[in-house]
Amino acid sequence: RYIEFCKSTIPFGLNLSGLRIVVDCAHGATYHVAPSVFSELGAEVIPIGAKPDGLNINDDVGATAPHTLQKAVLQYRADLGVALDGDGDRVVMVDHLGEILDGDEILLIIADARQAAGTLKGPVVGTVMSNLGLEEALRSRGIEMCRSKVGDRYVLETMQERGGMLGGETSGHIICLDRVTSGDGIVSALQVLQ
């Protein structure tokens, strides 16, 4: 049911066929679900960090160690990579050149797309640690940004207070409030792919 829920957060019929994606599950909670979500949407999936043993969670893999994903994307000549953390609420992505996209860059990509579609509401919420470049990039697109204290709890509170639908942290904790009420790395990655 969770796989189907994740897939329902993007438009019906969106097909990822033709994409080779490395999915790093950090030997954590998403080890079975994440590869299935992307492959059921048509992508060729190369899973890494998908063999949890109860002790190896986040051990040199996942969103907290994206260098492993960078190497795998280049090794497998993938189109992109998705690194989740152990409990699956954060995501960091890697492009086909092995360059990391952190939470600030992911926020910008999603905000840009939502604005173009006319569905962005309220300000984008970052934290006091968010890169000034994110704020300037959003401003140049006519998108307001406000900041909260560090922590997804504070990001969510500020989003609710200010009527925002998109917020997050540099760490890859992204909240798409029109899709989910907490950070979900798989859902956030799907919004970028959309």
Short mmCIF file of C-alpha atoms in Angstrom, two decimals:
data_model
loop_
_atom_site.label_atom_id
_atom_site.label_comp_id
_atom_site.label_asym_id
_atom_site.label_seq_id
_atom_site.Cartn_x
_atom_site.Cartn_y
_atom_site.Cartn_z
CA ARG A 1 0.00 0.00 0.00
CA TYR A 2 2.87 2.38 0.76
CA ILE A 3 4.42 1.76 -2.67
CA GLU A 4 1.09 2.65 -4.28
CA PHE A 5 0.79 5.74 -2.07
CA CYS A 6 4.23 6.98 -3.13
CA LYS A 7 3.38 6.47 -6.79
CA SER A 8 0.10 8.37 -6.30
CA THR A 9 1.99 11.57 -5.39
CA ILE A 10 2.92 12.16 -9.04
CA PRO A 11 0.59 12.38 -12.04
CA PHE A 12 -0.91 9.12 -13.21
CA GLY A 13 0.91 7.82 -16.25
CA LEU A 14 4.26 9.46 -15.47
CA ASN A 15 6.71 6.93 -16.81
CA LEU A 16 10.36 6.68 -15.83
CA SER A 17 11.26 4.17 -18.52
CA GLY A 18 14.54 4.92 -20.18
CA LEU A 19 16.05 6.16 -16.91
CA ARG A 20 18.74 4.23 -15.07
CA ILE A 21 18.56 5.20 -11.39
CA VAL A 22 20.85 4.14 -8.56
CA VAL A 23 18.80 4.01 -5.35
CA ASP A 24 20.77 4.04 -2.09
CA CYS A 25 18.57 2.85 0.77
CA ALA A 26 21.17 3.32 3.55
CA HIS A 27 20.58 -0.26 4.71
CA GLY A 28 17.47 1.15 6.34
CA ALA A 29 13.71 1.30 6.31
CA THR A 30 13.32 1.83 2.57
CA TYR A 31 15.49 -1.09 1.42
CA HIS A 32 12.53 -3.01 -0.01
CA VAL A 33 10.11 -0.20 -0.87
CA ALA A 34 12.23 2.43 -2.65
CA PRO A 35 13.62 0.21 -5.43
CA SER A 36 10.10 -1.11 -6.06
CA VAL A 37 8.58 2.38 -6.36
CA PHE A 38 11.04 3.50 -9.03
CA SER A 39 11.05 0.21 -10.94
CA GLU A 40 7.24 -0.01 -10.96
CA LEU A 41 7.28 3.44 -12.57
CA GLY A 42 9.45 2.01 -15.36
CA ALA A 43 13.00 2.94 -14.36
CA GLU A 44 15.92 0.55 -14.48
CA VAL A 45 16.91 0.48 -10.80
CA ILE A 46 20.29 -0.36 -9.36
CA PRO A 47 19.83 -0.71 -5.60
CA ILE A 48 22.72 -0.15 -3.20
CA GLY A 49 22.66 -0.01 0.58
CA ALA A 50 19.75 -2.45 0.44
CA LYS A 51 21.04 -5.24 2.67
CA PRO A 52 20.28 -4.27 6.26
CA ASP A 53 21.62 -6.55 8.99
CA GLY A 54 20.41 -4.57 11.98
CA LEU A 55 23.78 -2.93 12.55
CA ASN A 56 24.81 -1.37 9.24
CA ILE A 57 22.15 1.36 8.92
CA ASN A 58 23.70 4.54 7.43
CA ASP A 59 27.11 2.83 7.48
CA ASP A 60 29.02 4.67 4.74
CA VAL A 61 25.88 4.80 2.58
CA GLY A 62 22.73 6.87 2.19
CA ALA A 63 21.99 10.58 2.43
CA THR A 64 24.55 10.98 5.21
CA ALA A 65 27.33 9.51 3.03
CA PRO A 66 26.46 10.46 -0.57
CA HIS A 67 29.99 9.80 -1.87
CA THR A 68 29.02 6.12 -2.19
CA LEU A 69 26.10 7.07 -4.44
CA GLN A 70 28.29 9.42 -6.48
CA LYS A 71 30.68 6.58 -7.26
CA ALA A 72 27.85 4.19 -8.12
CA VAL A 73 26.15 6.67 -10.48
CA LEU A 74 29.40 7.08 -12.39
CA GLN A 75 30.24 3.36 -12.28
CA TYR A 76 26.86 2.28 -13.67
CA ARG A 77 26.57 5.29 -16.01
CA ALA A 78 23.22 6.08 -14.42
CA ASP A 79 21.06 9.06 -15.27
CA LEU A 80 20.77 9.96 -11.60
CA GLY A 81 20.96 8.66 -8.07
CA VAL A 82 18.69 8.88 -5.05
CA ALA A 83 20.13 8.53 -1.53
CA LEU A 84 17.73 8.10 1.34
CA ASP A 85 18.66 8.01 5.01
CA GLY A 86 18.06 5.17 7.43
CA ASP A 87 14.50 6.04 8.34
CA GLY A 88 13.65 7.32 4.85
CA ASP A 89 12.66 10.87 5.70
CA ARG A 90 15.61 12.58 3.98
CA VAL A 91 16.84 12.53 0.41
CA VAL A 92 19.96 13.71 -1.38
CA MET A 93 20.23 13.25 -5.13
CA VAL A 94 23.13 12.93 -7.57
CA ASP A 95 23.04 13.93 -11.23
CA HIS A 96 24.54 11.95 -14.11
CA LEU A 97 27.89 13.68 -13.62
CA GLY A 98 28.10 12.60 -9.99
CA GLU A 99 27.27 16.07 -8.63
CA ILE A 100 25.33 16.14 -5.36
CA LEU A 101 21.99 17.95 -5.10
CA ASP A 102 21.34 18.77 -1.45
CA GLY A 103 18.06 19.72 0.17
CA ASP A 104 18.36 23.39 -0.82
CA GLU A 105 18.79 22.50 -4.48
CA ILE A 106 15.95 19.98 -4.29
CA LEU A 107 13.69 22.65 -2.77
CA LEU A 108 14.53 25.01 -5.63
CA ILE A 109 13.79 22.39 -8.29
CA ILE A 110 10.40 21.55 -6.77
CA ALA A 111 9.49 25.20 -6.13
CA ASP A 112 10.44 26.16 -9.68
CA ALA A 113 8.27 23.39 -11.14
CA ARG A 114 5.32 24.15 -8.89
CA GLN A 115 5.49 27.84 -9.72
CA ALA A 116 5.58 27.04 -13.46
CA ALA A 117 2.53 24.81 -13.01
CA GLY A 118 0.73 27.50 -11.01
CA THR A 119 0.40 25.26 -7.96
CA LEU A 120 2.91 26.88 -5.56
CA LYS A 121 1.18 28.46 -2.57
CA GLY A 122 2.69 30.60 0.14
CA PRO A 123 6.39 31.07 0.80
CA VAL A 124 9.00 28.34 0.59
CA VAL A 125 10.25 27.65 4.11
CA GLY A 126 13.91 27.01 4.76
CA THR A 127 15.87 27.21 7.98
CA VAL A 128 18.43 29.60 9.40
CA MET A 129 21.02 27.16 7.96
CA SER A 130 19.63 27.28 4.41
CA ASN A 131 22.07 28.58 1.83
CA LEU A 132 21.70 32.27 0.94
CA GLY A 133 21.95 31.15 -2.68
CA LEU A 134 18.62 29.35 -2.30
CA GLU A 135 16.96 32.52 -1.04
CA GLU A 136 18.44 34.60 -3.87
CA ALA A 137 17.49 32.02 -6.51
CA LEU A 138 13.91 31.91 -5.23
CA ARG A 139 13.73 35.72 -5.06
CA SER A 140 14.95 35.99 -8.68
CA ARG A 141 11.96 33.82 -9.65
CA GLY A 142 9.52 35.94 -7.64
CA ILE A 143 9.15 33.28 -4.93
CA GLU A 144 9.15 34.36 -1.30
CA MET A 145 11.26 32.45 1.20
CA CYS A 146 11.08 32.56 4.96
CA ARG A 147 13.25 30.83 7.54
CA SER A 148 12.53 28.78 10.62
CA LYS A 149 14.67 27.31 13.35
CA VAL A 150 16.52 24.13 12.39
CA GLY A 151 14.39 20.99 12.58
CA ASP A 152 11.60 19.62 10.42
CA ARG A 153 9.15 20.27 13.27
CA TYR A 154 9.90 24.01 13.06
CA VAL A 155 9.81 23.99 9.27
CA LEU A 156 6.33 22.42 9.39
CA GLU A 157 5.11 24.90 12.02
CA THR A 158 6.30 27.84 9.92
CA MET A 159 4.71 26.36 6.79
CA GLN A 160 1.39 26.05 8.59
CA GLU A 161 1.63 29.54 10.09
CA ARG A 162 2.55 31.18 6.75
CA GLY A 163 0.33 29.09 4.48
CA GLY A 164 3.25 27.48 2.67
CA MET A 165 3.18 24.10 0.98
CA LEU A 166 6.89 23.50 0.48
CA GLY A 167 9.72 23.59 2.97
CA GLY A 168 12.81 21.79 4.05
CA GLU A 169 16.38 21.68 5.22
CA THR A 170 19.76 21.47 3.52
CA SER A 171 20.07 17.94 4.94
CA GLY A 172 17.37 16.74 2.55
CA HIS A 173 14.42 16.84 4.90
CA ILE A 174 11.79 18.08 2.42
CA ILE A 175 8.11 18.55 3.22
CA CYS A 176 5.66 18.76 0.32
CA LEU A 177 2.60 19.56 2.41
CA ASP A 178 0.24 19.06 -0.52
CA ARG A 179 1.48 15.44 -0.69
CA VAL A 180 2.52 14.42 2.85
CA THR A 181 2.63 16.02 6.30
CA SER A 182 6.21 15.02 7.12
CA GLY A 183 9.48 14.46 5.35
CA ASP A 184 9.44 11.49 2.98
CA GLY A 185 12.54 10.94 0.87
CA ILE A 186 10.85 8.77 -1.74
CA VAL A 187 7.99 11.24 -2.25
CA SER A 188 10.43 14.15 -2.43
CA ALA A 189 12.57 12.36 -5.03
CA LEU A 190 9.48 11.64 -7.10
CA GLN A 191 8.57 15.34 -7.08
CA VAL A 192 12.00 16.14 -8.54
CA LEU A 193 11.63 13.46 -11.21
CA GLN A 194 8.18 14.75 -12.08
#
